[in-house]
Amino acid sequence: MTTRRGFLGTVSAVGAATLLMETQAATNASAATTATDEKAARDAIRGVNSGMRANYASLKAELIKHLSPVVVVQNNAVGGRFTLIDKGVQVETVDPVPEYFELAKSIAHVPLGIYSVIAAYLGGKVPNIPNADRIDPHDLAMVAFKAAGDTGWITPLTSFRATLNAARTKLPTANLPADLETSSNTILTEAIRFIDTALGAKSFDMVAFNQFAATVYPSIRVNMTFASTAQITGIEALMKRWRALIGETAWSDLYVMVLSIWTTAELNQASIIIRRTMNQAKVDTHLVDLPTAETPADPIGVALDNLARIVQDNVAAEMVFNSALDVADALKGKEDLLSKEILKQLDGTAPAARTAALGAAAAATCPVTGRTVTV
């Protein structure tokens, strides 16, 4: 039997439940609205960076047309390919180094060619050889990945021997300088002797290879001397001709972009030579070594794209950070703008955390105006 109290109680319970559901729904709707608003706000903030990048790219694309004068250097097997760009026009592309540069280096690379065949079969233990402590055991273990007794090296080494023998046979008719011919013949002869010994025994070891490499090293030095002379002669002659072509005034502002792979980016041979021909007051900022992971499909485009970034950042640095010269120098150089702050924090000298989420307030100095604010 339903009583008045029971009926009222039921009605009250239903009303309370309805009110609770309505309150929960309102809360959920509010939360959803808040999350939507937050995402929209953050997307709007991201839009600022997107807009900046679009403007930056637009300036760079136009600036590329005005870069002048520029020499782009592509390192290659024949001593380097050089392109002169003046007033936005590619004036000339030249491989200026005499041919015997390539020939001298080709023979000097013989020990490396043999190593490349046998490296995987060297065994993972560092032997008792001169300067053995310079070999990282872990690196050796990764390079020498073939199992002991594997003879997979025999066929490729036999093939390389035939290549070396063909070069040695034809060497006298290559019309090389006498000293270069002699050193090249020594390298080829000793290499074939090492290979024949290994093939006859169907085995080799690191000690024997190390001895072979040490035997031919003096001859390799001769080849390196000839290659260096050829490169210096060729590059300096080309720079002298181009300097006369564009005139002293333009040449004094010359930018040189040297593209190389990481392993030759420091003390790059072309950079060493070409810097002597530049305006010495500007060479440290106008000669740029640009390491690449691999040779780019469009080396001229890559060089000019990077140079445009450098040039526009040089001006931006002084315009944006004119009251914070250390930050300006970072933008003009290779430093990331956050690098000093990160280093400071990792050293334990960073200022206290300044985040609204933690409710902390601390003083911060604007790098542009120098004003101190609390955030």
Coordinates of C-alpha atoms in Angstrom, one line a residue:
M1 CA 0.0 0.0 0.0
T2 CA 1.4 3.4 -1.0
T3 CA 1.3 5.9 1.7
R4 CA 1.6 9.6 1.4
R5 CA 5.0 9.5 3.0
G6 CA 6.1 6.7 0.7
F7 CA 4.7 8.5 -2.3
L8 CA 6.4 11.8 -1.4
G9 CA 9.6 9.9 -0.7
T10 CA 9.5 8.3 -4.1
V11 CA 8.8 11.6 -5.8
S12 CA 11.7 13.2 -3.8
A13 CA 14.1 10.4 -4.8
V14 CA 13.1 10.7 -8.5
G15 CA 13.5 14.5 -8.3
A16 CA 16.9 14.2 -6.6
A17 CA 18.1 11.7 -9.2
T18 CA 16.9 13.9 -12.0
L19 CA 18.6 16.9 -10.5
L20 CA 21.8 14.8 -10.1
M21 CA 21.7 13.7 -13.7
E22 CA 21.0 17.2 -14.9
T23 CA 23.9 18.5 -12.8
Q24 CA 26.3 15.8 -14.1
A25 CA 25.3 16.5 -17.7
A26 CA 25.9 20.2 -17.2
T27 CA 29.3 19.4 -15.7
N28 CA 30.2 17.1 -18.6
A29 CA 29.0 19.7 -21.1
S30 CA 31.1 22.3 -19.3
A31 CA 34.1 20.1 -19.3
A32 CA 33.6 19.3 -23.0
T33 CA 33.3 23.0 -23.7
T34 CA 36.4 23.8 -21.7
A35 CA 38.4 21.1 -23.5
T36 CA 37.2 22.4 -26.9
D37 CA 38.0 26.0 -25.9
E38 CA 41.5 24.9 -24.7
K39 CA 42.3 23.0 -27.9
A40 CA 41.1 26.0 -30.0
A41 CA 43.3 28.3 -27.9
R42 CA 46.3 26.1 -28.2
D43 CA 45.8 25.7 -32.0
A44 CA 45.6 29.5 -32.3
I45 CA 48.9 29.7 -30.5
R46 CA 50.4 27.1 -32.8
G47 CA 49.1 29.2 -35.7
V48 CA 51.5 32.0 -34.7
N49 CA 54.5 29.7 -35.3
S50 CA 53.0 28.4 -38.5
G51 CA 52.6 31.9 -39.7
M52 CA 56.1 32.8 -38.8
R53 CA 57.5 29.8 -40.7
A54 CA 55.5 30.7 -43.7
N55 CA 56.8 34.2 -43.7
Y56 CA 60.3 33.0 -43.1
A57 CA 60.1 30.6 -46.0
S58 CA 58.7 33.3 -48.3
L59 CA 61.6 35.6 -47.5
K60 CA 64.1 32.8 -48.0
A61 CA 62.7 31.9 -51.4
E62 CA 63.0 35.5 -52.6
L63 CA 66.4 36.0 -51.0
I64 CA 67.9 33.0 -52.9
K65 CA 67.5 35.0 -56.1
H66 CA 69.7 37.8 -54.8
L67 CA 72.6 35.8 -53.2
S68 CA 75.8 37.0 -54.8
P69 CA 78.6 36.2 -55.3
V70 CA 78.7 32.5 -54.2
V71 CA 80.9 29.6 -54.9
V72 CA 79.4 26.2 -54.2
V73 CA 81.9 23.3 -53.8
Q74 CA 80.8 19.7 -54.2
N75 CA 83.4 17.2 -52.9
N76 CA 83.8 14.3 -55.3
A77 CA 86.3 11.7 -56.5
V78 CA 88.0 14.1 -59.0
G79 CA 89.0 16.8 -56.5
G80 CA 85.8 18.8 -56.3
R81 CA 83.2 20.4 -58.6
F82 CA 83.0 24.2 -58.3
T83 CA 80.1 26.5 -59.3
L84 CA 80.2 30.3 -59.5
I85 CA 76.9 32.1 -58.9
D86 CA 76.9 35.9 -59.6
K87 CA 73.8 38.1 -59.4
G88 CA 71.5 35.0 -59.2
V89 CA 73.0 33.4 -62.3
Q90 CA 75.1 30.2 -62.4
V91 CA 78.1 31.5 -64.4
E92 CA 80.2 28.4 -64.6
T93 CA 80.6 24.9 -63.2
V94 CA 84.1 23.4 -63.3
D95 CA 86.1 20.3 -62.2
P96 CA 89.4 22.2 -61.9
V97 CA 91.7 19.6 -60.4
P98 CA 94.2 17.8 -62.7
E99 CA 93.5 14.2 -63.4
Y100 CA 96.4 12.7 -61.6
F101 CA 94.7 13.7 -58.3
E102 CA 92.1 11.0 -59.0
L103 CA 94.6 8.5 -60.1
A104 CA 96.9 9.0 -57.1
K105 CA 94.1 8.6 -54.7
S106 CA 92.7 5.6 -56.5
I107 CA 95.9 3.6 -55.9
A108 CA 96.2 5.0 -52.3
H109 CA 92.8 3.5 -51.5
V110 CA 94.0 -0.1 -52.3
P111 CA 94.4 -1.1 -48.6
L112 CA 91.0 0.2 -47.8
G113 CA 89.6 -1.8 -50.7
I114 CA 91.1 -5.0 -49.3
Y115 CA 89.9 -4.1 -45.8
S116 CA 86.4 -3.6 -47.0
V117 CA 86.3 -7.2 -48.3
I118 CA 87.8 -8.9 -45.3
A119 CA 86.6 -6.7 -42.5
A120 CA 83.5 -8.9 -41.6
Y121 CA 85.8 -11.9 -41.3
L122 CA 88.5 -10.4 -39.1
G123 CA 87.3 -12.0 -35.9
G124 CA 86.0 -10.2 -32.8
K125 CA 89.2 -10.1 -30.7
V126 CA 91.7 -7.3 -30.8
P127 CA 95.2 -8.8 -31.5
N128 CA 98.5 -7.7 -30.2
I129 CA 99.4 -5.2 -32.9
P130 CA 100.8 -1.7 -32.7
N131 CA 98.4 0.8 -31.2
A132 CA 95.9 -2.0 -30.5
D133 CA 94.4 0.1 -27.7
R134 CA 93.1 2.5 -30.3
I135 CA 90.6 -0.2 -31.6
D136 CA 87.3 -0.1 -29.8
P137 CA 86.5 -3.8 -29.0
H138 CA 82.8 -3.2 -29.4
D139 CA 83.3 -1.5 -32.8
L140 CA 85.4 -4.4 -33.9
A141 CA 82.8 -6.9 -32.8
M142 CA 80.1 -5.1 -34.8
V143 CA 82.3 -4.9 -37.9
A144 CA 83.7 -8.5 -37.7
F145 CA 80.2 -10.1 -37.8
K146 CA 81.0 -13.3 -39.7
A147 CA 81.5 -16.6 -37.9
A148 CA 85.0 -18.1 -37.5
G149 CA 85.9 -20.2 -40.5
D150 CA 83.5 -18.5 -42.9
T151 CA 85.3 -18.2 -46.3
G152 CA 82.8 -15.9 -48.1
W153 CA 85.7 -13.4 -48.6
I154 CA 87.5 -15.6 -51.1
T155 CA 85.4 -14.8 -54.2
P156 CA 85.3 -11.0 -53.8
L157 CA 89.0 -10.8 -52.9
T158 CA 89.9 -12.9 -55.9
S159 CA 87.9 -10.5 -58.1
F160 CA 89.6 -7.4 -56.5
R161 CA 93.0 -9.0 -57.1
A162 CA 92.1 -9.1 -60.9
T163 CA 91.3 -5.4 -60.7
L164 CA 94.6 -4.6 -59.0
N165 CA 96.6 -6.8 -61.5
A166 CA 95.0 -5.0 -64.5
A167 CA 96.0 -1.6 -63.0
R168 CA 99.5 -2.8 -62.3
T169 CA 99.9 -4.2 -65.8
K170 CA 98.8 -1.0 -67.5
L171 CA 100.5 1.4 -65.1
P172 CA 103.6 2.0 -67.3
T173 CA 101.4 3.4 -70.1
A174 CA 99.4 5.8 -67.8
N175 CA 102.0 8.5 -68.3
L176 CA 102.2 9.4 -64.6
P177 CA 105.1 11.3 -63.0
A178 CA 107.9 8.9 -62.3
D179 CA 107.7 9.0 -58.5
L180 CA 103.9 8.5 -58.6
E181 CA 104.3 5.5 -60.9
T182 CA 106.9 4.0 -58.6
S183 CA 104.8 4.4 -55.4
S184 CA 101.7 3.1 -57.2
N185 CA 103.5 0.1 -58.4
T186 CA 104.7 -0.7 -54.9
I187 CA 101.2 -0.5 -53.4
L188 CA 99.7 -2.7 -56.1
T189 CA 102.5 -5.3 -55.9
E190 CA 102.4 -5.6 -52.1
A191 CA 98.6 -5.8 -52.2
I192 CA 98.6 -8.7 -54.7
R193 CA 101.2 -10.4 -52.6
F194 CA 99.1 -10.2 -49.5
I195 CA 96.0 -11.4 -51.4
D196 CA 97.9 -14.4 -52.9
T197 CA 99.1 -15.4 -49.5
A198 CA 95.6 -15.3 -48.0
L199 CA 94.1 -17.1 -51.0
G200 CA 96.7 -19.8 -50.9
A201 CA 96.2 -20.5 -47.1
K202 CA 92.4 -19.8 -47.3
S203 CA 92.9 -17.7 -44.2
F204 CA 94.3 -14.4 -43.0
D205 CA 94.5 -12.5 -39.7
M206 CA 94.6 -8.9 -38.5
V207 CA 98.3 -9.1 -37.8
A208 CA 99.2 -10.0 -41.4
F209 CA 96.9 -7.2 -42.8
N210 CA 98.4 -4.7 -40.3
Q211 CA 101.9 -5.6 -41.5
F212 CA 100.9 -5.2 -45.2
A213 CA 99.3 -1.8 -44.5
A214 CA 102.5 -0.7 -42.7
T215 CA 104.7 -1.8 -45.6
V216 CA 102.8 0.3 -48.2
Y217 CA 102.2 3.3 -46.0
P218 CA 105.3 5.2 -47.2
S219 CA 104.2 4.8 -50.8
I220 CA 100.7 6.0 -49.9
R221 CA 102.2 9.2 -48.5
V222 CA 103.9 9.8 -51.9
N223 CA 100.5 9.4 -53.6
M224 CA 98.9 11.8 -51.0
T225 CA 101.6 14.4 -51.8
F226 CA 100.8 14.2 -55.5
A227 CA 97.1 14.4 -54.9
S228 CA 97.4 17.4 -52.6
T229 CA 99.6 19.3 -55.1
A230 CA 97.2 18.7 -57.9
Q231 CA 94.2 19.9 -55.8
I232 CA 96.0 23.1 -54.6
T233 CA 97.2 23.9 -58.1
G234 CA 93.8 23.4 -59.8
I235 CA 91.6 25.2 -57.2
E236 CA 93.9 28.2 -56.7
A237 CA 94.1 28.7 -60.5
L238 CA 90.3 28.6 -60.8
M239 CA 89.8 31.1 -57.9
K240 CA 92.3 33.5 -59.5
R241 CA 90.4 33.4 -62.8
W242 CA 87.0 33.9 -61.2
R243 CA 88.3 36.7 -59.0
A244 CA 89.4 38.6 -62.1
L245 CA 86.0 37.8 -63.7
I246 CA 83.7 39.3 -61.1
G247 CA 86.1 42.0 -59.8
E248 CA 87.8 42.8 -56.4
T249 CA 84.8 44.6 -54.9
A250 CA 82.4 41.7 -55.4
W251 CA 85.0 39.1 -54.5
S252 CA 85.6 40.7 -51.1
D253 CA 82.0 39.7 -50.2
L254 CA 82.3 36.2 -51.6
Y255 CA 80.4 33.4 -49.8
V256 CA 81.7 29.8 -50.3
M257 CA 79.5 26.8 -49.4
V258 CA 81.4 23.5 -49.2
L259 CA 79.2 20.5 -49.2
S260 CA 80.7 17.3 -47.7
I261 CA 79.8 14.2 -45.8
W262 CA 80.3 14.2 -42.0
T263 CA 83.6 12.3 -42.2
T264 CA 85.3 15.0 -44.2
A265 CA 83.5 18.1 -42.9
E266 CA 86.2 19.2 -40.5
L267 CA 89.5 20.5 -42.1
N268 CA 87.9 19.7 -45.4
Q269 CA 90.6 19.8 -48.2
A270 CA 88.7 22.1 -50.5
S271 CA 88.0 24.5 -47.6
I272 CA 91.6 24.7 -46.5
I273 CA 92.7 25.6 -50.1
I274 CA 89.9 28.0 -51.0
R275 CA 90.0 30.0 -47.7
R276 CA 93.5 31.4 -48.8
T277 CA 91.9 33.0 -51.8
M278 CA 89.1 34.8 -49.9
N279 CA 88.8 38.1 -48.1
Q280 CA 90.6 37.2 -44.9
A281 CA 88.6 39.7 -42.9
K282 CA 85.4 37.8 -43.7
V283 CA 86.6 34.2 -44.3
D284 CA 85.5 33.0 -40.9
T285 CA 81.9 34.0 -41.5
H286 CA 81.7 33.6 -45.3
L287 CA 83.2 30.1 -45.7
V288 CA 80.6 27.6 -44.6
D289 CA 81.3 23.9 -44.3
L290 CA 78.0 22.1 -44.8
P291 CA 78.0 18.5 -43.8
T292 CA 75.3 16.3 -45.4
A293 CA 74.2 12.8 -44.7
E294 CA 74.8 11.9 -48.3
T295 CA 75.4 13.8 -51.6
P296 CA 72.1 15.7 -52.2
A297 CA 70.2 15.3 -55.5
D298 CA 70.3 19.1 -56.0
P299 CA 73.6 20.3 -54.3
I300 CA 73.3 23.8 -55.7
G301 CA 69.8 24.2 -54.3
V302 CA 70.7 22.8 -50.9
A303 CA 73.7 25.1 -50.7
L304 CA 71.7 28.2 -51.6
D305 CA 68.8 27.3 -49.3
N306 CA 71.2 27.1 -46.4
L307 CA 73.1 30.2 -47.3
A308 CA 69.8 32.1 -47.5
R309 CA 69.0 31.0 -44.0
I310 CA 72.4 32.2 -42.8
V311 CA 72.2 35.6 -44.5
Q312 CA 68.7 36.4 -43.3
D313 CA 69.4 35.2 -39.8
N314 CA 72.5 37.4 -39.7
V315 CA 70.3 40.4 -40.1
A316 CA 67.5 39.0 -38.0
A317 CA 69.8 38.4 -35.1
E318 CA 70.8 42.1 -34.9
M319 CA 67.2 43.3 -35.5
V320 CA 65.5 41.0 -33.0
F321 CA 68.1 40.6 -30.3
N322 CA 70.0 43.9 -30.5
S323 CA 69.9 44.2 -26.7
A324 CA 71.1 40.7 -26.0
L325 CA 74.3 40.2 -28.1
D326 CA 75.0 36.6 -26.8
V327 CA 71.5 35.6 -28.1
A328 CA 72.2 37.4 -31.4
D329 CA 75.4 35.6 -31.8
A330 CA 73.6 32.3 -31.2
L331 CA 71.1 33.0 -33.9
K332 CA 73.9 34.0 -36.3
G333 CA 75.9 30.9 -35.5
K334 CA 75.4 27.2 -35.0
E335 CA 74.0 27.4 -31.5
D336 CA 70.4 26.6 -30.7
L337 CA 68.8 29.5 -29.0
L338 CA 67.8 27.4 -26.0
S339 CA 71.3 25.8 -25.6
K340 CA 72.6 28.1 -23.0
E341 CA 69.4 27.9 -20.9
I342 CA 69.4 24.1 -21.1
L343 CA 73.1 24.0 -20.1
K344 CA 72.4 26.3 -17.2
Q345 CA 69.5 24.1 -16.0
L346 CA 71.4 20.8 -16.4
D347 CA 74.2 22.3 -14.3
G348 CA 71.8 22.9 -11.5
T349 CA 72.0 26.7 -11.8
A350 CA 68.7 27.2 -13.5
P351 CA 66.2 29.6 -12.0
A352 CA 63.2 28.2 -10.1
A353 CA 60.5 26.6 -12.2
R354 CA 58.1 29.2 -13.6
T355 CA 54.9 27.4 -14.5
A356 CA 51.3 28.4 -13.7
A357 CA 50.5 24.7 -13.1
L358 CA 52.8 24.7 -10.1
G359 CA 51.6 28.1 -9.0
A360 CA 55.1 29.4 -8.7
A361 CA 56.1 33.0 -9.4
A362 CA 59.6 34.1 -10.3
A363 CA 61.3 37.0 -12.0
A364 CA 62.2 36.7 -15.7
T365 CA 64.2 39.0 -17.8
C366 CA 63.2 39.7 -21.4
P367 CA 66.2 39.1 -23.6
V368 CA 65.1 41.9 -26.0
T369 CA 64.0 44.7 -23.7
G370 CA 66.0 43.7 -20.6
R371 CA 62.9 44.4 -18.5
T372 CA 62.1 42.1 -15.5
V373 CA 58.7 40.7 -15.1
T374 CA 57.0 38.2 -12.8
V375 CA 55.2 35.2 -14.3

